[in-house]
Coordinates of C-alpha atoms in Angstrom, one line a residue:
M1 CA 37.6 -37.8 -10.5
L2 CA 35.5 -40.5 -12.0
A3 CA 36.6 -44.1 -11.3
G4 CA 38.8 -45.6 -14.0
L5 CA 39.5 -42.2 -15.7
S6 CA 43.2 -41.1 -15.8
T7 CA 43.9 -37.5 -15.0
T8 CA 46.0 -37.3 -18.2
S9 CA 43.3 -38.7 -20.5
P10 CA 41.7 -36.3 -23.0
A11 CA 38.3 -36.8 -21.3
A12 CA 39.8 -36.0 -17.8
I13 CA 41.5 -32.9 -19.1
L14 CA 38.3 -31.7 -20.7
L15 CA 36.4 -32.3 -17.5
I16 CA 38.9 -30.5 -15.4
T17 CA 39.1 -27.6 -17.8
S18 CA 35.3 -27.3 -18.0
S19 CA 35.0 -27.5 -14.2
S20 CA 37.7 -24.8 -13.8
K21 CA 35.8 -22.5 -16.2
I22 CA 32.6 -23.0 -14.3
C23 CA 34.4 -22.3 -11.0
M24 CA 36.0 -19.2 -12.5
L25 CA 32.7 -18.0 -13.8
F26 CA 31.1 -18.5 -10.5
I27 CA 33.8 -16.6 -8.7
A28 CA 33.6 -13.8 -11.3
L29 CA 29.9 -13.5 -10.7
M30 CA 30.1 -13.6 -6.9
P31 CA 30.1 -9.8 -6.4
Y32 CA 27.0 -9.5 -8.6
S33 CA 25.3 -12.4 -6.7
I34 CA 26.1 -10.8 -3.4
A35 CA 24.8 -7.4 -4.6
L36 CA 21.6 -9.0 -6.0
T37 CA 21.0 -10.8 -2.6
V38 CA 21.6 -7.5 -0.7
F39 CA 19.2 -5.7 -3.1
F40 CA 16.4 -8.2 -2.5
F41 CA 17.1 -8.2 1.2
R42 CA 16.8 -4.4 1.4
S43 CA 13.8 -4.2 -0.8
K44 CA 11.7 -6.3 1.5
I45 CA 10.2 -4.7 4.5
N46 CA 9.5 -7.2 7.3
M47 CA 6.3 -6.3 9.0
E48 CA 4.2 -7.9 11.7
S49 CA 0.6 -6.9 11.8
S50 CA -2.4 -7.7 13.9
F51 CA -6.1 -6.7 14.0
I52 CA -7.1 -4.6 17.0
I53 CA -10.7 -3.7 16.8
S54 CA -13.6 -2.6 14.5
A55 CA -14.8 0.6 16.1
A56 CA -18.3 1.8 15.5
S57 CA -18.1 4.8 17.9
Q58 CA -15.5 7.1 19.3
K59 CA -15.7 5.2 22.6
Q60 CA -14.3 2.2 20.9
F61 CA -11.3 3.9 19.4
P62 CA -8.1 2.2 20.8
E63 CA -5.8 4.1 23.0
H64 CA -2.1 3.9 22.0
P65 CA 1.1 6.0 21.8
Y66 CA 1.6 5.6 18.1
S67 CA 0.8 7.7 15.0
E68 CA -2.0 6.6 12.7
I69 CA -2.2 6.2 8.9
G70 CA -5.7 6.2 7.5
L71 CA -7.1 4.5 4.4
M72 CA -10.0 6.4 2.9
G73 CA -12.0 5.7 -0.3
K74 CA -15.3 5.0 -1.9
S75 CA -16.9 1.6 -1.4
N76 CA -15.4 -1.0 -3.7
C77 CA -12.3 1.1 -4.5
G78 CA -9.9 -1.7 -3.3
K79 CA -9.2 -0.7 0.3
S80 CA -9.3 -4.2 1.7
S81 CA -7.0 -5.5 -1.1
L82 CA -4.6 -2.7 -0.4
V83 CA -4.5 -3.4 3.3
N84 CA -3.6 -7.0 2.6
A85 CA -1.0 -6.1 0.0
L86 CA 0.7 -3.4 2.1
L87 CA 0.9 -5.5 5.2
Q88 CA 1.9 -8.6 3.2
R89 CA -1.1 -10.6 4.5
K90 CA -3.6 -12.5 2.3
K91 CA -6.7 -12.4 4.5
L92 CA -6.1 -9.8 7.2
A93 CA -8.8 -7.5 5.7
Y94 CA -12.1 -8.6 4.2
R95 CA -14.4 -6.8 1.8
S96 CA -17.9 -6.3 3.1
A97 CA -20.6 -8.4 1.3
T98 CA -22.8 -5.3 1.5
P99 CA -20.6 -2.2 1.0
G100 CA -21.7 0.9 2.7
S101 CA -24.0 -0.9 5.1
T102 CA -21.7 -0.9 8.1
V103 CA -20.0 2.2 9.5
M104 CA -16.8 1.0 11.4
I105 CA -13.1 1.8 11.4
N106 CA -10.9 -1.3 11.4
F107 CA -7.7 -0.7 13.3
Y108 CA -4.5 -2.7 12.8
K109 CA -1.2 -2.5 14.7
V110 CA 1.9 -2.7 12.4
S111 CA 5.4 -3.3 13.6
A112 CA 8.4 -3.1 11.3
G113 CA 11.4 -3.5 13.5
D114 CA 13.8 -0.5 13.7
K115 CA 11.4 1.3 11.3
G116 CA 8.9 1.7 14.1
V117 CA 5.3 0.9 15.0
F118 CA 2.2 2.6 13.6
I119 CA -1.6 2.0 13.5
L120 CA -3.3 1.5 10.2
A121 CA -6.9 2.6 10.2
D122 CA -9.1 1.3 7.4
M123 CA -12.0 3.7 7.3
P124 CA -15.5 2.7 6.1
G125 CA -16.3 3.2 2.4
Y126 CA -18.5 6.1 1.4
G127 CA -20.8 7.0 -1.4
Y128 CA -22.6 3.7 -1.9
S129 CA -26.0 4.0 -3.5
K130 CA -27.7 1.8 -1.0
T131 CA -26.5 3.9 2.0
N132 CA -29.4 5.7 3.7
K133 CA -29.3 9.1 5.4
A134 CA -29.0 7.7 8.9
V135 CA -25.9 5.7 7.8
S136 CA -24.5 8.7 6.1
K137 CA -24.9 10.8 9.2
G138 CA -23.2 8.0 11.2
W139 CA -20.3 8.0 8.8
N140 CA -19.8 11.8 9.0
D141 CA -20.0 11.8 12.8
L142 CA -17.5 8.9 13.1
M143 CA -15.1 10.5 10.7
E144 CA -15.2 13.8 12.4
A145 CA -14.4 12.2 15.7
F146 CA -11.6 10.2 14.2
F147 CA -10.0 13.1 12.3
N148 CA -10.0 15.4 15.3
R149 CA -8.5 13.1 17.9
G150 CA -5.0 14.2 17.0
C151 CA -3.4 10.8 16.2
L152 CA -3.7 10.9 12.4
R153 CA -0.4 11.5 10.6
K154 CA -1.1 10.5 7.1
V155 CA -4.1 9.5 4.9
F156 CA -4.1 7.4 1.8
F157 CA -7.0 8.6 -0.3
L158 CA -8.0 5.8 -2.8
I159 CA -9.8 6.4 -6.1
D160 CA -10.5 3.9 -8.8
I161 CA -8.4 5.0 -11.8
R162 CA -11.3 4.5 -14.1
R163 CA -13.4 7.3 -12.7
K164 CA -13.2 11.0 -12.1
I165 CA -13.0 12.5 -8.6
E166 CA -16.3 13.9 -7.3
D167 CA -16.9 17.2 -5.7
F168 CA -17.6 15.8 -2.2
E169 CA -14.3 13.9 -2.4
I170 CA -12.5 17.2 -3.1
K171 CA -14.2 18.6 0.0
Y172 CA -12.9 15.7 2.2
L173 CA -9.4 16.2 0.9
K174 CA -9.5 20.0 1.5
Y175 CA -10.7 19.3 5.0
L176 CA -7.8 17.0 5.7
Y177 CA -5.4 19.3 3.9
K178 CA -6.3 22.2 6.3
L179 CA -5.8 19.9 9.3
G180 CA -2.2 19.5 8.1
V181 CA -2.4 15.7 7.5
Q182 CA 0.0 14.3 4.9
L183 CA -2.2 13.3 1.9
T184 CA -1.4 10.7 -0.7
V185 CA -3.9 10.2 -3.5
I186 CA -3.8 6.6 -4.8
L187 CA -5.3 5.6 -8.1
T188 CA -6.2 2.0 -7.7
K189 CA -6.8 -0.9 -10.1
N190 CA -4.4 0.4 -12.7
D191 CA -4.3 -3.1 -14.2
K192 CA -7.8 -2.3 -15.6
V193 CA -6.5 0.4 -18.0
K194 CA -3.8 0.6 -20.6
K195 CA -0.3 1.6 -19.4
S196 CA -0.5 4.7 -21.6
E197 CA -3.6 5.8 -19.6
I198 CA -2.0 5.6 -16.2
H199 CA 0.2 8.7 -16.5
K200 CA -2.6 10.6 -18.2
A201 CA -5.0 9.8 -15.3
M202 CA -2.4 10.9 -12.7
N203 CA -1.8 14.2 -14.4
Q204 CA -5.5 14.9 -14.8
M205 CA -6.1 14.1 -11.1
K206 CA -3.3 16.4 -10.0
K207 CA -4.5 19.2 -12.2
V208 CA -8.1 19.0 -10.8
L209 CA -6.9 19.0 -7.2
E210 CA -4.5 21.9 -7.8
T211 CA -7.0 24.1 -9.7
E212 CA -10.3 23.3 -8.0
G213 CA -9.1 22.2 -4.7
K214 CA -6.2 24.6 -4.3
M215 CA -4.0 21.8 -3.0
T216 CA -0.4 21.7 -4.2
K217 CA 1.4 19.6 -1.5
L218 CA -0.1 16.2 -2.4
N219 CA 1.6 12.9 -3.2
F220 CA 0.3 10.7 -6.0
H221 CA 0.6 6.9 -6.5
S222 CA -0.9 4.4 -8.9
I223 CA -1.2 0.8 -7.9
S224 CA -2.6 -2.6 -8.7
S225 CA -3.1 -4.7 -5.6
L226 CA -3.9 -7.7 -7.8
K227 CA -0.5 -7.6 -9.6
G228 CA 1.5 -5.8 -7.0
T229 CA 2.3 -2.8 -9.2
G230 CA 3.3 0.2 -7.1
V231 CA 2.8 -1.5 -3.8
K232 CA 6.5 -1.5 -2.8
D233 CA 6.8 2.3 -3.3
L234 CA 3.7 2.7 -1.2
Q235 CA 5.2 0.5 1.5
D236 CA 8.3 2.7 1.7
S237 CA 6.1 5.8 2.1
L238 CA 4.5 4.3 5.2
F239 CA 7.7 5.2 7.1
S240 CA 8.5 8.5 5.5

């Protein structure tokens, strides 16, 4: 009670009444506050990640007992940004200054407590106009060795939402599809188009892969690494 203020004065009664109402309101909202806290706690996946190696040949592939998840996509499709967003790190992965010039797979170890441990493999970008035939052959040889080593469980196949999928990309997907790898097609940079265009682009991509690629068991996501749209759902799929 404020000094010099009687508990029976009108001001004191008003203060006590107001304080009581605030306390009652706080108590009434406690279940919702607790539920909200639990929601945010559950929605966040605590992950620890570390860079292992940039492998330029099969001999440099790391040996480990874990399953691997690969990120594959055309140069400048947003792979590096997605790696950082998925693993909740700002500068873990960097975009090459000259996309398509270096053929290496970047391996990261990811630990998520009771959810387990896996290896994230960021594959080199493909299809860059400055890439010569020798680099293209090196890319194909490295990818074939990587795909056939038996560790790959899932592949996130990234495509810029603003463009159409190309024939050679459908061939890559069909190759992985026949290997029995879980495939998730991710349309990136959805902040670059209108919201009404996102669903349309997803349906068009699904139709093309079902009709031309004869692939029906595919997962689809749309994301913006810049704004974080869709990243949480993709994080959840890392462990499914």
